[in-house]
Coordinates of C-alpha atoms and ligand atoms in Angstrom, one line a residue:
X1 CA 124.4 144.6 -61.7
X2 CA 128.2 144.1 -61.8
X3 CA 129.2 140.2 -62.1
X4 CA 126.1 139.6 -63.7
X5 CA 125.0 138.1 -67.1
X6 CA 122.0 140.2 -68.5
X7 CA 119.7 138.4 -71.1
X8 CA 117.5 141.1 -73.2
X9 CA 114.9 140.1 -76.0
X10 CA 113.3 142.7 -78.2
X11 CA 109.9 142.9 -78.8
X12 CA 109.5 145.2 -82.1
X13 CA 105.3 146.7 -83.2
X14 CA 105.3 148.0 -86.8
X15 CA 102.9 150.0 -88.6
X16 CA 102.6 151.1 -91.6
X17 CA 101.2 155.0 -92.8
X18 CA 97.9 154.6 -94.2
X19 CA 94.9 156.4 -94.6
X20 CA 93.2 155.8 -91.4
X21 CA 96.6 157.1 -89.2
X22 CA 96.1 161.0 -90.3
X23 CA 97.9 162.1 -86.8
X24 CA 101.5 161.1 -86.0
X25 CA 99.9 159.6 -82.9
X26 CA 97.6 157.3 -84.7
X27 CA 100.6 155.9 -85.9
X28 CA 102.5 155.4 -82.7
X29 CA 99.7 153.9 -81.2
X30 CA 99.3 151.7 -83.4
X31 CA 103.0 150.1 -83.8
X32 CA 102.3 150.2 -79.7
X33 CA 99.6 147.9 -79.9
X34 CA 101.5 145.3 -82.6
X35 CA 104.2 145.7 -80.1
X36 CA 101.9 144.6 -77.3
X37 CA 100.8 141.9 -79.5
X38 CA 104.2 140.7 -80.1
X39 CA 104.6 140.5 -76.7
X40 CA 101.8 138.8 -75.8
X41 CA 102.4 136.0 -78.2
X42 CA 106.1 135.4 -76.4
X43 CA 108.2 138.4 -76.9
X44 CA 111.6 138.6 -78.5
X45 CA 109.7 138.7 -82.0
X46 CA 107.7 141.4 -84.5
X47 CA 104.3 141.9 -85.5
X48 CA 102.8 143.8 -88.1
X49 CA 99.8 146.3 -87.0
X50 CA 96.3 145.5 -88.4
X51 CA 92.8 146.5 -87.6
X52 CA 91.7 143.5 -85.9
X53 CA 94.7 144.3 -83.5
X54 CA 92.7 147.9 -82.5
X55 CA 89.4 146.4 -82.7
X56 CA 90.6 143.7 -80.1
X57 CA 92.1 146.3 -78.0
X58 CA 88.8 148.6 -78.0
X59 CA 87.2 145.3 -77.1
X60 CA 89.5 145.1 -74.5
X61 CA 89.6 147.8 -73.0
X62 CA 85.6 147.9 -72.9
X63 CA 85.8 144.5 -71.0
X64 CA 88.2 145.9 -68.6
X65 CA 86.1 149.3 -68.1
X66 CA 82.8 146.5 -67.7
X67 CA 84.8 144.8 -65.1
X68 CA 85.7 147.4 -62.7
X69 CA 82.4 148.5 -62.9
X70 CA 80.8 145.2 -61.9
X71 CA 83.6 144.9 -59.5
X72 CA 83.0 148.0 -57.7
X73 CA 79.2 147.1 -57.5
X74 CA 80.0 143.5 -56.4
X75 CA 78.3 144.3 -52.7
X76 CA 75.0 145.8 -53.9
X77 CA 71.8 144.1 -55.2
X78 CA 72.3 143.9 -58.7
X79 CA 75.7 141.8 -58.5
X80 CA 77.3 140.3 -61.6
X81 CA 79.0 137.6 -60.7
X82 CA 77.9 134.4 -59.4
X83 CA 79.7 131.3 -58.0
X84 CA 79.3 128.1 -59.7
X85 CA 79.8 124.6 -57.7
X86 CA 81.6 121.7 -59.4
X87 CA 81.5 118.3 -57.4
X88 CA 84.6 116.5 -56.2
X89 CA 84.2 112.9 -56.1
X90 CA 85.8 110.1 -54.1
X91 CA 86.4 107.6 -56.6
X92 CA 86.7 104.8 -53.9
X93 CA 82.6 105.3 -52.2
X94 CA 81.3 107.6 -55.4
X95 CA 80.0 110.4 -53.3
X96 CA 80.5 113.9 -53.2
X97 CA 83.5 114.6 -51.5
X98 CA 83.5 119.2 -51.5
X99 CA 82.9 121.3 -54.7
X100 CA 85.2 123.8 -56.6
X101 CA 83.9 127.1 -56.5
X102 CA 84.2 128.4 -59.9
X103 CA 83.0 132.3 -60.8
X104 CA 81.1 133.4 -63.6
X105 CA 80.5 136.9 -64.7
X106 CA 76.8 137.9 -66.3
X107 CA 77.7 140.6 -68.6
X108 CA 74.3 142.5 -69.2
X109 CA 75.2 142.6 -72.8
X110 CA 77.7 140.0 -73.4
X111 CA 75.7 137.8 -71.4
X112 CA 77.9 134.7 -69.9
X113 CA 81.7 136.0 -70.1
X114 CA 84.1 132.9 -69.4
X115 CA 86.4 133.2 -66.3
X116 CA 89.1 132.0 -68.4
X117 CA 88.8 135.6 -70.8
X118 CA 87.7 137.8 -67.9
X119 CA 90.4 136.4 -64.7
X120 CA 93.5 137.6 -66.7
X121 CA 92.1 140.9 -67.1
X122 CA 91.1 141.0 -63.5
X123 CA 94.9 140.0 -62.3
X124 CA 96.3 142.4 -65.1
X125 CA 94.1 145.0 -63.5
X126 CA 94.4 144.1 -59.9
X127 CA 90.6 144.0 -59.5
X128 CA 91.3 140.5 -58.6
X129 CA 91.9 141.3 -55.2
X130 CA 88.4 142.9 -54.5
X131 CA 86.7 139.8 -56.4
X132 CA 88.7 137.1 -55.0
X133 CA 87.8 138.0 -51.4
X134 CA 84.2 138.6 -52.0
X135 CA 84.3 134.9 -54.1
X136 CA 86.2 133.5 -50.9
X137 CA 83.9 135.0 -48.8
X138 CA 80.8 134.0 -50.8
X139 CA 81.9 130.4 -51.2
X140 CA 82.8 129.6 -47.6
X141 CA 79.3 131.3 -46.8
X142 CA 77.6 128.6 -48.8
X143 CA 79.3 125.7 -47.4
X144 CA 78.7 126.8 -44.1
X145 CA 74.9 126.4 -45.2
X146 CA 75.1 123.2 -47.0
X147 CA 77.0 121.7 -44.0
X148 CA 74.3 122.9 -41.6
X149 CA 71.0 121.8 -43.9
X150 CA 72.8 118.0 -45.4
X151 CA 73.8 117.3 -41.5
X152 CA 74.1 113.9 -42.3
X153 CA 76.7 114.0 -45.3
X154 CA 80.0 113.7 -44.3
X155 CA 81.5 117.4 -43.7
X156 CA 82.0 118.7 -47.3
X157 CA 85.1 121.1 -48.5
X158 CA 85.5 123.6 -50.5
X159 CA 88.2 124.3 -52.9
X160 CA 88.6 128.3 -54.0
X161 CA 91.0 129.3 -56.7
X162 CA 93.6 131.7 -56.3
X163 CA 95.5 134.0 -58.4
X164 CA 99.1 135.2 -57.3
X165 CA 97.8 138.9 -57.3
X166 CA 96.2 137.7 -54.1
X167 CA 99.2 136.1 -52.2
X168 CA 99.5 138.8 -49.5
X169 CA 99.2 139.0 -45.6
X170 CA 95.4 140.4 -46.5
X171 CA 94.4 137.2 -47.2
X172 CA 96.2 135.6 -44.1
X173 CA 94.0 137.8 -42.3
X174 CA 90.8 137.2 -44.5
X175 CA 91.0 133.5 -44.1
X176 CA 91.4 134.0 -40.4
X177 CA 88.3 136.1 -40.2
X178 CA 86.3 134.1 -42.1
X179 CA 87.4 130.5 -40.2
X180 CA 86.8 132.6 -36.6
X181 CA 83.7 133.8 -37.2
X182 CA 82.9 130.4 -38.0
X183 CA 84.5 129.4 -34.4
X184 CA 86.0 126.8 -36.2
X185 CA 89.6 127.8 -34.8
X186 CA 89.2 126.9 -31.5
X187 CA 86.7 124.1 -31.6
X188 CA 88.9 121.5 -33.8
X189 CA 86.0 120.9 -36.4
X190 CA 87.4 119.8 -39.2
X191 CA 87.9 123.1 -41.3
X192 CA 88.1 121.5 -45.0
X193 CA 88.6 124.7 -46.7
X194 CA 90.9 124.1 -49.5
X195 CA 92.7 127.1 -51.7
X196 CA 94.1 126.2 -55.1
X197 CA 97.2 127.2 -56.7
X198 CA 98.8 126.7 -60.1
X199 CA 102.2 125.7 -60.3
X200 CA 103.0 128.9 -62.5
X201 CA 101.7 131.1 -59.6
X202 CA 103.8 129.1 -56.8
X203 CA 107.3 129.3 -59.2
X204 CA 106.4 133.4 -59.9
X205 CA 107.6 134.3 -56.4
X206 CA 109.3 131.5 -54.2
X207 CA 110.1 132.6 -51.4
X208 CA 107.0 135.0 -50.7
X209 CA 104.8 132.3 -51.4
X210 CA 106.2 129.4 -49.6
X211 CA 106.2 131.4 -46.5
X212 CA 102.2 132.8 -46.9
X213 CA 101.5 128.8 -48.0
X214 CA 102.9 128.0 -44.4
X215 CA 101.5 130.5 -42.9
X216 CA 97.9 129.3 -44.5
X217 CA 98.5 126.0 -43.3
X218 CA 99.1 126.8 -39.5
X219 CA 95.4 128.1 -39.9
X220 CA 94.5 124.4 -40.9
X221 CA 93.5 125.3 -44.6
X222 CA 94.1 122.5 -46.8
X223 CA 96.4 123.6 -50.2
X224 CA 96.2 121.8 -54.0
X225 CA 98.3 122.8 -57.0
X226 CA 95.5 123.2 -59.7
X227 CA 96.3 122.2 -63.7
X228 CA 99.3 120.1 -62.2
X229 CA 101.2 118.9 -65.2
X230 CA 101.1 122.0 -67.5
X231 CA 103.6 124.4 -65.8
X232 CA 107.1 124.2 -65.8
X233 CA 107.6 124.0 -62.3
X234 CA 110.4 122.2 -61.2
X235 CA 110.0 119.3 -58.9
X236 CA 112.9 120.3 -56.6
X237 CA 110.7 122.7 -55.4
X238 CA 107.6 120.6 -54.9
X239 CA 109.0 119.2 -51.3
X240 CA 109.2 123.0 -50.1
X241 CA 105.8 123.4 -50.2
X242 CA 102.9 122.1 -47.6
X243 CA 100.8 120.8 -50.8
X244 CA 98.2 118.3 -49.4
X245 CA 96.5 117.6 -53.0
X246 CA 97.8 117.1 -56.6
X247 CA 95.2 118.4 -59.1
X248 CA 96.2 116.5 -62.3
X249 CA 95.3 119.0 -65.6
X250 CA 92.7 117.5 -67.9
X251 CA 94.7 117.7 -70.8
X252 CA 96.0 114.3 -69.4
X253 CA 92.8 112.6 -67.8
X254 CA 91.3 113.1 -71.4
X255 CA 93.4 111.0 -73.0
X256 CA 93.6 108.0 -71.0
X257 CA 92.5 105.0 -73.2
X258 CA 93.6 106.7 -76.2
X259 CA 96.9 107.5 -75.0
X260 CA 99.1 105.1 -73.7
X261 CA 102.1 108.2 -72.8
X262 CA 99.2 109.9 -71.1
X263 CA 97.9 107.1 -69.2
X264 CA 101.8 106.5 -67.7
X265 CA 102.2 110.6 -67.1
X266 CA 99.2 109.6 -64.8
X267 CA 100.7 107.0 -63.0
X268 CA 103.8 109.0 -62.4
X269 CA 102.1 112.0 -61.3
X270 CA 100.1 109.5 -58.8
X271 CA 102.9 108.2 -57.7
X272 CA 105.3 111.4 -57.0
X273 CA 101.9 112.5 -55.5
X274 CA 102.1 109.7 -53.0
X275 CA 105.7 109.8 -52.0
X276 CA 105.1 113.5 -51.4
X277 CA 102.4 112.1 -49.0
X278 CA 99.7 114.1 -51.4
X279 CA 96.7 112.6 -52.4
X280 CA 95.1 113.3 -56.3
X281 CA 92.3 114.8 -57.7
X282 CA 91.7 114.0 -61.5
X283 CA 90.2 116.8 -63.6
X284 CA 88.2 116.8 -66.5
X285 CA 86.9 113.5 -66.0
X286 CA 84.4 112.7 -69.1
X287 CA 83.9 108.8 -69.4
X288 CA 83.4 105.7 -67.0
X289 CA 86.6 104.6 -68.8
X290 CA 87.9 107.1 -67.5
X291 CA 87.1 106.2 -63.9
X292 CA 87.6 102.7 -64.1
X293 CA 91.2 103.7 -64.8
X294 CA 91.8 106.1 -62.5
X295 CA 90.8 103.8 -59.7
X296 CA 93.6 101.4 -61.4
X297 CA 96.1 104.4 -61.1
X298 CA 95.3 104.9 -57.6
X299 CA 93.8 108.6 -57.9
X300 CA 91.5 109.2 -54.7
X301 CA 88.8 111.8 -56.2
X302 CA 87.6 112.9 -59.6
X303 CA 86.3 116.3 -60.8
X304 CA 84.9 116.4 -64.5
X305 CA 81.2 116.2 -66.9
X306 CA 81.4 112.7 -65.8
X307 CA 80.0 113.7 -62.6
X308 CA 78.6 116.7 -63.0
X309 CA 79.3 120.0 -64.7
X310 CA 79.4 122.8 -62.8
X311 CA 76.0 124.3 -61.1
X312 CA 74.7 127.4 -59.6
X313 CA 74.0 126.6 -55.7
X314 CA 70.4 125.4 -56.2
X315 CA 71.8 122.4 -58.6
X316 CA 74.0 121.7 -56.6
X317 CA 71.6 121.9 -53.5
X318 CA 69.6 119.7 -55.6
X319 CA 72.4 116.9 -56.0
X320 CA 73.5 116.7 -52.8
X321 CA 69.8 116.2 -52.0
X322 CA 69.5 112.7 -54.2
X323 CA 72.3 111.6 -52.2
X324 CA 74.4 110.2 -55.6
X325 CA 76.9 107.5 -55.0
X326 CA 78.3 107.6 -58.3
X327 CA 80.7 104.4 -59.0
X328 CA 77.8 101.8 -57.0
X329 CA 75.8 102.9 -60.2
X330 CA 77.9 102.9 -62.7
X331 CA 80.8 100.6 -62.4
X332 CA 79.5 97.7 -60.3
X333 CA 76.6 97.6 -62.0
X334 CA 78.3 98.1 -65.2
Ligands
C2E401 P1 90.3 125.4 -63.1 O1 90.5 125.9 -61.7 O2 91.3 124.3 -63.5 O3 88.8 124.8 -63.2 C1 88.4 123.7 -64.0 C2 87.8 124.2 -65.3 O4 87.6 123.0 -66.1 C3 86.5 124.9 -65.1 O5 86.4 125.8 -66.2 C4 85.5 123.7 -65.3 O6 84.2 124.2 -65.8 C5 86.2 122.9 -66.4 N1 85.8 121.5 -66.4 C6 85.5 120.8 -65.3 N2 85.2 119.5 -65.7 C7 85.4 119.4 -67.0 C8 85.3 118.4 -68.0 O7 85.0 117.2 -67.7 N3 85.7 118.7 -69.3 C9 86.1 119.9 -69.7 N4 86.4 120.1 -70.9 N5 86.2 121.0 -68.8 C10 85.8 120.7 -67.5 P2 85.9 127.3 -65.9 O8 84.9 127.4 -64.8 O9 85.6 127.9 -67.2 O10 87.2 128.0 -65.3 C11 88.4 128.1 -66.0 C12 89.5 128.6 -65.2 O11 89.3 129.9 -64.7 C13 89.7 127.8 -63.9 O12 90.4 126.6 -64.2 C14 90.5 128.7 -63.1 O13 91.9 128.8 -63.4 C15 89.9 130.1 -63.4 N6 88.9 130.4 -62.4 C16 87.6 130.0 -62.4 N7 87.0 130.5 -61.2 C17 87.9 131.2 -60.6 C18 88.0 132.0 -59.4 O14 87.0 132.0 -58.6 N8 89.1 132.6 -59.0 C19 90.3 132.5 -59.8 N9 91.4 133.2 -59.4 N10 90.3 131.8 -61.0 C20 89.1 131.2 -61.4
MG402 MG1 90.8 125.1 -60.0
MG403 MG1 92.4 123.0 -63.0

């Protein structure tokens, strides 16, 4: 690379010979892992092997073996994985606006394993591809259902996450099977399937992405950045991109009311939301304080325990079955 400046960090594992390490290999392995680990926690540093470090990485490399296994059996009849439904609320009329589909793995052992320890393994391993489109599959399945049985509820969406592993022409394709066998292409129903992205993911690979985030659009899918607040994109960028919905990270919403910095990172984010012509989805919304100010700021929905925590289908069948109009209830009779 002539002309170029090159930046290098070192990442340095050290072990120590003890009586455990017998074999030369032992050893080696070892100051690989503790190099691993230095990496992990943000490279250009050292760490010192211990055992925790192996027993994590036996624990890890169980997990990974347990994934691929439920992964490969993901079709068949004793599936592992289940999608979970979290309401989306429009804050102006309180109803439910679409859910977020949200996975959960049901380790026969380990019983509940949180998406948040088991996703990064499945990106790391690529067995995020497999799993994604059976959740984006599974998910548009069920909303297909709820729109057909609560006829009368405006048409509900539903927002799937995605990981950047997945950014490919496969799931062009995928989302255009699933919306045509729906005959939704050519009949201009109102498709209101919704993909989320994190800013991180849209930043890793520009120019890819912007094109297969166009690309998705022309197909009349809707497209949110997810955690919005908490990556480092940079808002140059933000115009490129045919976002329709701003998902503001929790770790702001929580501290509105006790936080007067949050409460005006809020407002900004509405407001550049806005401008953008985006509208704002608040997560993590836990109090009716919490509401009330949002509505000041202008956000249009909410997502958060407020509402609801996330529910397997039948809860969720369940809620949109009592019809709940959330703020009539709670802020103008409060
Ligand atoms: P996310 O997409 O930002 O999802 C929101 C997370 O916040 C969910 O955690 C949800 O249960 C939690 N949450 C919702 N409301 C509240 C609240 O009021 N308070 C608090 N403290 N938490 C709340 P979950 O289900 O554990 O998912 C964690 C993350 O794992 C997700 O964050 C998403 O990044 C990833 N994930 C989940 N499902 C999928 C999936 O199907 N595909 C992919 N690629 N990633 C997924
Ligand atoms: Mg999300
Ligand atoms: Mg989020």
């Amino acid at each position: 690379m002539q002309g170029q400046d090159v930046f290098t960090t070192v990442s340095i594992g050290i072990a120590f010979n003890d009586r455990a390490c017998d074999r030369p290999e032992d050893m080696l392995r070892n100051a690989d892992t503790a190099m691993y680990r230095a990496k992990t926690l943000g490279r250009g540093r050292h760490e010192l092997f211990d055992t925790a470090m192996h027993t994590r990485a036996l624990d890890l490399l169980q997990l990974e073996t347990d994934l691929r296994r439920a992964v490969t059996a993901i079709d068949g009849f004793h599936r592992e994985f289940q999608l979970w439904y979290q309401p989306i609320v429009d804050l102006e009329s309180g109803e439910v606006n679409g859910f977020e589909a949200l996975v959960r793995w049901r380790h026969p052992e380990r019983g509940m394993v949180s998406p948040a320890e088991f996703i990064p393994i499945a990106e790391d391993t690529g067995l995020i591809v497999p799993l994604g489109q059976w959740i984006l599959q599974e998910a548009w399945h069920q909303i297909q259902v709820w729109r057909q049985q609560f006829i009368d509820h405006p048409p509900l969406s539903i927002s799937v996450n995605l990981s950047p592993r997945q950014f490919s022409q496969e799931l062009v394709a995928q989302v255009r099977g699933l919306l045509n066998a729906s005959k939704l292409l050519d009949d201009g129903v109102e498709i209101n399937l919704k993909l989320e992205i994190t800013e991180s993911a849209l930043m890793e690979n520009l120019d890819a992405a912007t094109a297969l985030l166009r690309e998705l659009k022309t197909l009349g899918v809707q497209l949110l950045i997810d955690d919005f607040g908490t990556g480092y994109s940079s808002l140059s960028y933000l115009h490129r991109f045919p976002i329709d919905t701003m998902k503001i990270d929790q770790s702001f919403v929580s501290r509105i009311g006790s936080d007067n910095d949050s409460e005006e990172i809020v407002r900004a984010i509405v407001t550049l939301a806005h401008n953008l012509g985006m509208n704002v989805i608040a997560e993590g919304v836990e109090t009716l304080d919490q509401v009330i100010q949002l509505r000041l700021l202008g956000a249009e929905y909410g997502q958060g325990y407020f509402f609801s925590k996330p529910l397997h289908n039948q809860g969720a069948e369940g809620l949109l079955a009592i019809e709940p109009h959330w703020i009539k209830e709670t802020i103008w009779l409060s």
